[in-house]
């Protein structure tokens, strides 16, 4: 098993980040082109806690080395993501796991967005960790798959942060334009 960990701070409030999170894989994010579909499977609000719980299916397509494609047989994969948005604690927690070939390569990822303790009104802390485990009879092959997966995960995490930054910028601009324009404009009646 290999572990990937990352953290950074976004110069946006938790409210802005949690709102933009739902647009993470939209056209504004040119860095996440490997994500080809996001389907919401369920969404509920816990009446006792106010926590929004969402389950999504994410379809990805990534180029992989020929030797890895020979083992797995496809470039398309499916990921199950469950998220919890706690408006009282101001946290967004997302847990995801691969569904495709998870008996050969298991990836468990946890992401947390929370107000930055040093500047909670205008900055958001991002923490990410992933546990990657390859299964098989040959440890050298498993280690090679885990090493490749950790490297690719790190590359995608960097691209993901860069892409999410552009989503945050566009979201902030869109909401500012709506506020300044008074929302939807109606033509004056003649």
mmCIF file of C-alpha atoms in Angstrom:
data_model
loop_
_atom_site.group_PDB
_atom_site.id
_atom_site.type_symbol
_atom_site.label_atom_id
_atom_site.label_comp_id
_atom_site.label_asym_id
_atom_site.label_seq_id
_atom_site.Cartn_x
_atom_site.Cartn_y
_atom_site.Cartn_z
ATOM 1 C CA UNK A 1 0.000 0.000 0.000
ATOM 2 C CA UNK A 2 1.163 3.498 -0.875
ATOM 3 C CA UNK A 3 -0.185 6.734 0.623
ATOM 4 C CA UNK A 4 -0.569 10.116 -1.046
ATOM 5 C CA UNK A 5 -1.131 13.249 1.063
ATOM 6 C CA UNK A 6 -1.577 16.846 0.040
ATOM 7 C CA UNK A 7 -2.824 20.086 1.518
ATOM 8 C CA UNK A 8 -3.157 23.679 0.431
ATOM 9 C CA UNK A 9 -5.129 26.812 1.182
ATOM 10 C CA UNK A 10 -7.577 28.432 -1.216
ATOM 11 C CA UNK A 11 -7.939 32.224 -0.954
ATOM 12 C CA UNK A 12 -11.736 31.942 -0.889
ATOM 13 C CA UNK A 13 -14.228 31.616 1.935
ATOM 14 C CA UNK A 14 -15.571 28.212 2.896
ATOM 15 C CA UNK A 15 -18.978 29.280 1.544
ATOM 16 C CA UNK A 16 -17.472 30.073 -1.873
ATOM 17 C CA UNK A 17 -15.472 26.832 -1.947
ATOM 18 C CA UNK A 18 -18.358 24.612 -0.841
ATOM 19 C CA UNK A 19 -20.642 26.195 -3.468
ATOM 20 C CA UNK A 20 -18.058 25.888 -6.263
ATOM 21 C CA UNK A 21 -17.308 22.271 -5.313
ATOM 22 C CA UNK A 22 -20.428 21.170 -7.218
ATOM 23 C CA UNK A 23 -18.976 22.737 -10.388
ATOM 24 C CA UNK A 24 -15.535 21.168 -9.970
ATOM 25 C CA UNK A 25 -15.811 19.132 -13.179
ATOM 26 C CA UNK A 26 -17.599 21.679 -15.394
ATOM 27 C CA UNK A 27 -16.287 23.350 -18.553
ATOM 28 C CA UNK A 28 -14.578 26.045 -16.432
ATOM 29 C CA UNK A 29 -12.099 23.387 -15.289
ATOM 30 C CA UNK A 30 -9.837 22.709 -18.259
ATOM 31 C CA UNK A 31 -7.470 20.639 -16.085
ATOM 32 C CA UNK A 32 -9.898 17.784 -15.360
ATOM 33 C CA UNK A 33 -10.536 16.603 -18.900
ATOM 34 C CA UNK A 34 -10.119 12.997 -17.714
ATOM 35 C CA UNK A 35 -13.548 13.305 -16.038
ATOM 36 C CA UNK A 36 -16.095 12.614 -18.756
ATOM 37 C CA UNK A 37 -19.313 12.344 -16.700
ATOM 38 C CA UNK A 38 -20.661 13.026 -13.217
ATOM 39 C CA UNK A 39 -23.996 11.510 -12.249
ATOM 40 C CA UNK A 40 -25.756 12.269 -8.970
ATOM 41 C CA UNK A 41 -27.184 9.026 -7.604
ATOM 42 C CA UNK A 42 -28.762 10.412 -4.428
ATOM 43 C CA UNK A 43 -28.944 13.584 -2.374
ATOM 44 C CA UNK A 44 -30.527 13.935 1.064
ATOM 45 C CA UNK A 45 -30.440 16.290 4.020
ATOM 46 C CA UNK A 46 -30.289 14.744 7.469
ATOM 47 C CA UNK A 47 -33.153 16.510 9.286
ATOM 48 C CA UNK A 48 -31.475 16.144 12.686
ATOM 49 C CA UNK A 49 -28.080 17.608 11.697
ATOM 50 C CA UNK A 50 -28.724 19.595 8.515
ATOM 51 C CA UNK A 51 -25.889 17.697 6.802
ATOM 52 C CA UNK A 52 -26.262 17.360 3.026
ATOM 53 C CA UNK A 53 -25.278 13.844 1.907
ATOM 54 C CA UNK A 54 -24.655 13.273 -1.797
ATOM 55 C CA UNK A 55 -23.622 10.147 -3.663
ATOM 56 C CA UNK A 56 -22.198 10.538 -7.167
ATOM 57 C CA UNK A 57 -20.804 8.282 -9.882
ATOM 58 C CA UNK A 58 -17.828 9.799 -11.691
ATOM 59 C CA UNK A 59 -16.703 8.397 -15.037
ATOM 60 C CA UNK A 60 -13.042 8.938 -15.940
ATOM 61 C CA UNK A 61 -10.912 8.189 -18.967
ATOM 62 C CA UNK A 62 -7.149 8.312 -18.573
ATOM 63 C CA UNK A 63 -4.255 7.352 -20.714
ATOM 64 C CA UNK A 64 -2.280 4.580 -19.068
ATOM 65 C CA UNK A 65 0.956 2.857 -20.074
ATOM 66 C CA UNK A 66 0.505 -0.052 -22.480
ATOM 67 C CA UNK A 67 1.662 -2.581 -19.860
ATOM 68 C CA UNK A 68 -0.986 -1.339 -17.415
ATOM 69 C CA UNK A 69 -3.740 -1.356 -20.059
ATOM 70 C CA UNK A 70 -2.798 -4.966 -20.807
ATOM 71 C CA UNK A 71 -3.536 -5.833 -17.166
ATOM 72 C CA UNK A 72 -6.725 -3.777 -16.761
ATOM 73 C CA UNK A 73 -8.013 -3.868 -20.333
ATOM 74 C CA UNK A 74 -9.615 -0.391 -20.440
ATOM 75 C CA UNK A 75 -8.924 3.315 -20.010
ATOM 76 C CA UNK A 76 -12.413 4.098 -18.689
ATOM 77 C CA UNK A 77 -13.104 3.783 -14.994
ATOM 78 C CA UNK A 78 -15.865 4.527 -12.503
ATOM 79 C CA UNK A 79 -15.506 6.175 -9.107
ATOM 80 C CA UNK A 80 -18.095 6.319 -6.333
ATOM 81 C CA UNK A 81 -18.022 9.533 -4.299
ATOM 82 C CA UNK A 82 -19.991 10.236 -1.120
ATOM 83 C CA UNK A 83 -19.877 13.739 0.319
ATOM 84 C CA UNK A 84 -21.091 15.324 3.524
ATOM 85 C CA UNK A 85 -21.601 19.079 3.710
ATOM 86 C CA UNK A 86 -21.967 20.202 7.320
ATOM 87 C CA UNK A 87 -23.164 23.832 7.349
ATOM 88 C CA UNK A 88 -22.800 24.111 11.146
ATOM 89 C CA UNK A 89 -19.203 22.870 11.407
ATOM 90 C CA UNK A 90 -18.456 24.356 7.979
ATOM 91 C CA UNK A 91 -16.872 21.247 6.518
ATOM 92 C CA UNK A 92 -17.158 19.423 3.227
ATOM 93 C CA UNK A 93 -15.883 15.850 3.456
ATOM 94 C CA UNK A 94 -15.711 13.663 0.370
ATOM 95 C CA UNK A 95 -14.792 10.000 0.275
ATOM 96 C CA UNK A 96 -14.278 8.229 -3.000
ATOM 97 C CA UNK A 97 -13.259 4.807 -4.163
ATOM 98 C CA UNK A 98 -12.708 3.245 -7.540
ATOM 99 C CA UNK A 99 -15.296 0.709 -8.653
ATOM 100 C CA UNK A 100 -13.472 -0.466 -11.771
ATOM 101 C CA UNK A 101 -11.032 -3.324 -11.144
ATOM 102 C CA UNK A 102 -10.975 -2.608 -7.412
ATOM 103 C CA UNK A 103 -10.070 -6.257 -6.841
ATOM 104 C CA UNK A 104 -6.743 -5.501 -8.601
ATOM 105 C CA UNK A 105 -6.175 -1.856 -7.648
ATOM 106 C CA UNK A 106 -8.014 -0.249 -4.748
ATOM 107 C CA UNK A 107 -7.942 3.540 -4.299
ATOM 108 C CA UNK A 108 -9.566 5.134 -1.244
ATOM 109 C CA UNK A 109 -9.491 8.946 -1.221
ATOM 110 C CA UNK A 110 -10.627 11.439 1.424
ATOM 111 C CA UNK A 111 -10.888 15.179 0.814
ATOM 112 C CA UNK A 112 -11.724 17.806 3.435
ATOM 113 C CA UNK A 113 -12.527 21.484 2.967
ATOM 114 C CA UNK A 114 -12.741 23.596 6.150
ATOM 115 C CA UNK A 115 -12.194 27.247 7.075
ATOM 116 C CA UNK A 116 -8.510 28.058 7.503
ATOM 117 C CA UNK A 117 -7.948 28.377 11.286
ATOM 118 C CA UNK A 118 -5.729 31.446 10.793
ATOM 119 C CA UNK A 119 -8.138 33.264 8.467
ATOM 120 C CA UNK A 120 -11.538 31.513 8.632
ATOM 121 C CA UNK A 121 -13.565 34.264 6.943
ATOM 122 C CA UNK A 122 -11.613 34.422 3.690
ATOM 123 C CA UNK A 123 -9.516 31.258 3.288
ATOM 124 C CA UNK A 124 -10.291 27.554 3.074
ATOM 125 C CA UNK A 125 -8.004 24.687 4.012
ATOM 126 C CA UNK A 126 -7.915 21.711 1.655
ATOM 127 C CA UNK A 127 -6.627 18.315 2.803
ATOM 128 C CA UNK A 128 -6.412 15.243 0.614
ATOM 129 C CA UNK A 129 -5.173 11.741 1.251
ATOM 130 C CA UNK A 130 -5.363 8.547 -0.738
ATOM 131 C CA UNK A 131 -4.468 4.969 0.029
ATOM 132 C CA UNK A 132 -3.548 2.970 -3.051
ATOM 133 C CA UNK A 133 -3.214 -0.805 -2.899
ATOM 134 C CA UNK A 134 -2.467 -3.180 -5.771
ATOM 135 C CA UNK A 135 -3.355 -6.853 -5.357
ATOM 136 C CA UNK A 136 -1.682 -9.793 -7.042
ATOM 137 C CA UNK A 137 0.693 -12.693 -6.706
ATOM 138 C CA UNK A 138 3.799 -10.797 -7.815
ATOM 139 C CA UNK A 139 4.967 -8.076 -5.433
ATOM 140 C CA UNK A 140 7.220 -6.432 -8.056
ATOM 141 C CA UNK A 141 4.240 -5.934 -10.385
ATOM 142 C CA UNK A 142 2.080 -4.699 -7.497
ATOM 143 C CA UNK A 143 4.788 -2.237 -6.456
ATOM 144 C CA UNK A 144 5.129 -0.979 -10.045
ATOM 145 C CA UNK A 145 1.361 -0.476 -10.304
ATOM 146 C CA UNK A 146 1.258 1.341 -6.937
ATOM 147 C CA UNK A 147 4.243 3.521 -7.878
ATOM 148 C CA UNK A 148 2.668 4.470 -11.203
ATOM 149 C CA UNK A 149 -0.698 5.098 -9.522
ATOM 150 C CA UNK A 150 0.810 7.332 -6.814
ATOM 151 C CA UNK A 151 2.691 9.344 -9.439
ATOM 152 C CA UNK A 152 -0.426 9.722 -11.619
ATOM 153 C CA UNK A 153 -2.563 10.555 -8.569
ATOM 154 C CA UNK A 154 -0.126 13.320 -7.605
ATOM 155 C CA UNK A 155 -0.147 14.742 -11.141
ATOM 156 C CA UNK A 156 -3.951 14.698 -11.249
ATOM 157 C CA UNK A 157 -4.168 16.250 -7.762
ATOM 158 C CA UNK A 158 -1.999 19.183 -8.872
ATOM 159 C CA UNK A 159 -4.035 19.631 -12.044
ATOM 160 C CA UNK A 160 -7.220 19.305 -9.990
ATOM 161 C CA UNK A 161 -6.169 22.114 -7.639
ATOM 162 C CA UNK A 162 -5.259 24.346 -10.585
ATOM 163 C CA UNK A 163 -8.545 23.563 -12.312
ATOM 164 C CA UNK A 164 -10.574 24.124 -9.153
ATOM 165 C CA UNK A 165 -8.881 27.506 -8.742
ATOM 166 C CA UNK A 166 -10.266 28.516 -12.156
ATOM 167 C CA UNK A 167 -13.713 27.205 -11.155
ATOM 168 C CA UNK A 168 -13.516 29.313 -7.983
ATOM 169 C CA UNK A 169 -12.582 32.408 -10.001
ATOM 170 C CA UNK A 170 -15.410 31.900 -12.499
ATOM 171 C CA UNK A 171 -17.950 31.101 -9.757
ATOM 172 C CA UNK A 172 -17.032 34.218 -7.831
ATOM 173 C CA UNK A 173 -17.341 36.323 -10.989
ATOM 174 C CA UNK A 174 -20.704 34.750 -11.894
ATOM 175 C CA UNK A 175 -22.161 35.342 -8.423
ATOM 176 C CA UNK A 176 -20.787 38.904 -8.360
ATOM 177 C CA UNK A 177 -22.362 39.613 -11.764
ATOM 178 C CA UNK A 178 -25.697 38.265 -10.519
ATOM 179 C CA UNK A 179 -25.570 40.419 -7.377
ATOM 180 C CA UNK A 180 -24.556 43.560 -9.245
ATOM 181 C CA UNK A 181 -27.058 42.960 -12.021
ATOM 182 C CA UNK A 182 -29.893 42.272 -9.600
ATOM 183 C CA UNK A 183 -30.345 38.696 -10.718
ATOM 184 C CA UNK A 184 -32.236 37.924 -13.904
ATOM 185 C CA UNK A 185 -33.084 40.898 -16.041
ATOM 186 C CA UNK A 186 -36.531 41.319 -17.491
ATOM 187 C CA UNK A 187 -37.202 43.411 -20.540
ATOM 188 C CA UNK A 188 -39.257 46.509 -19.875
ATOM 189 C CA UNK A 189 -42.774 46.242 -21.129
ATOM 190 C CA UNK A 190 -43.677 48.665 -23.879
#
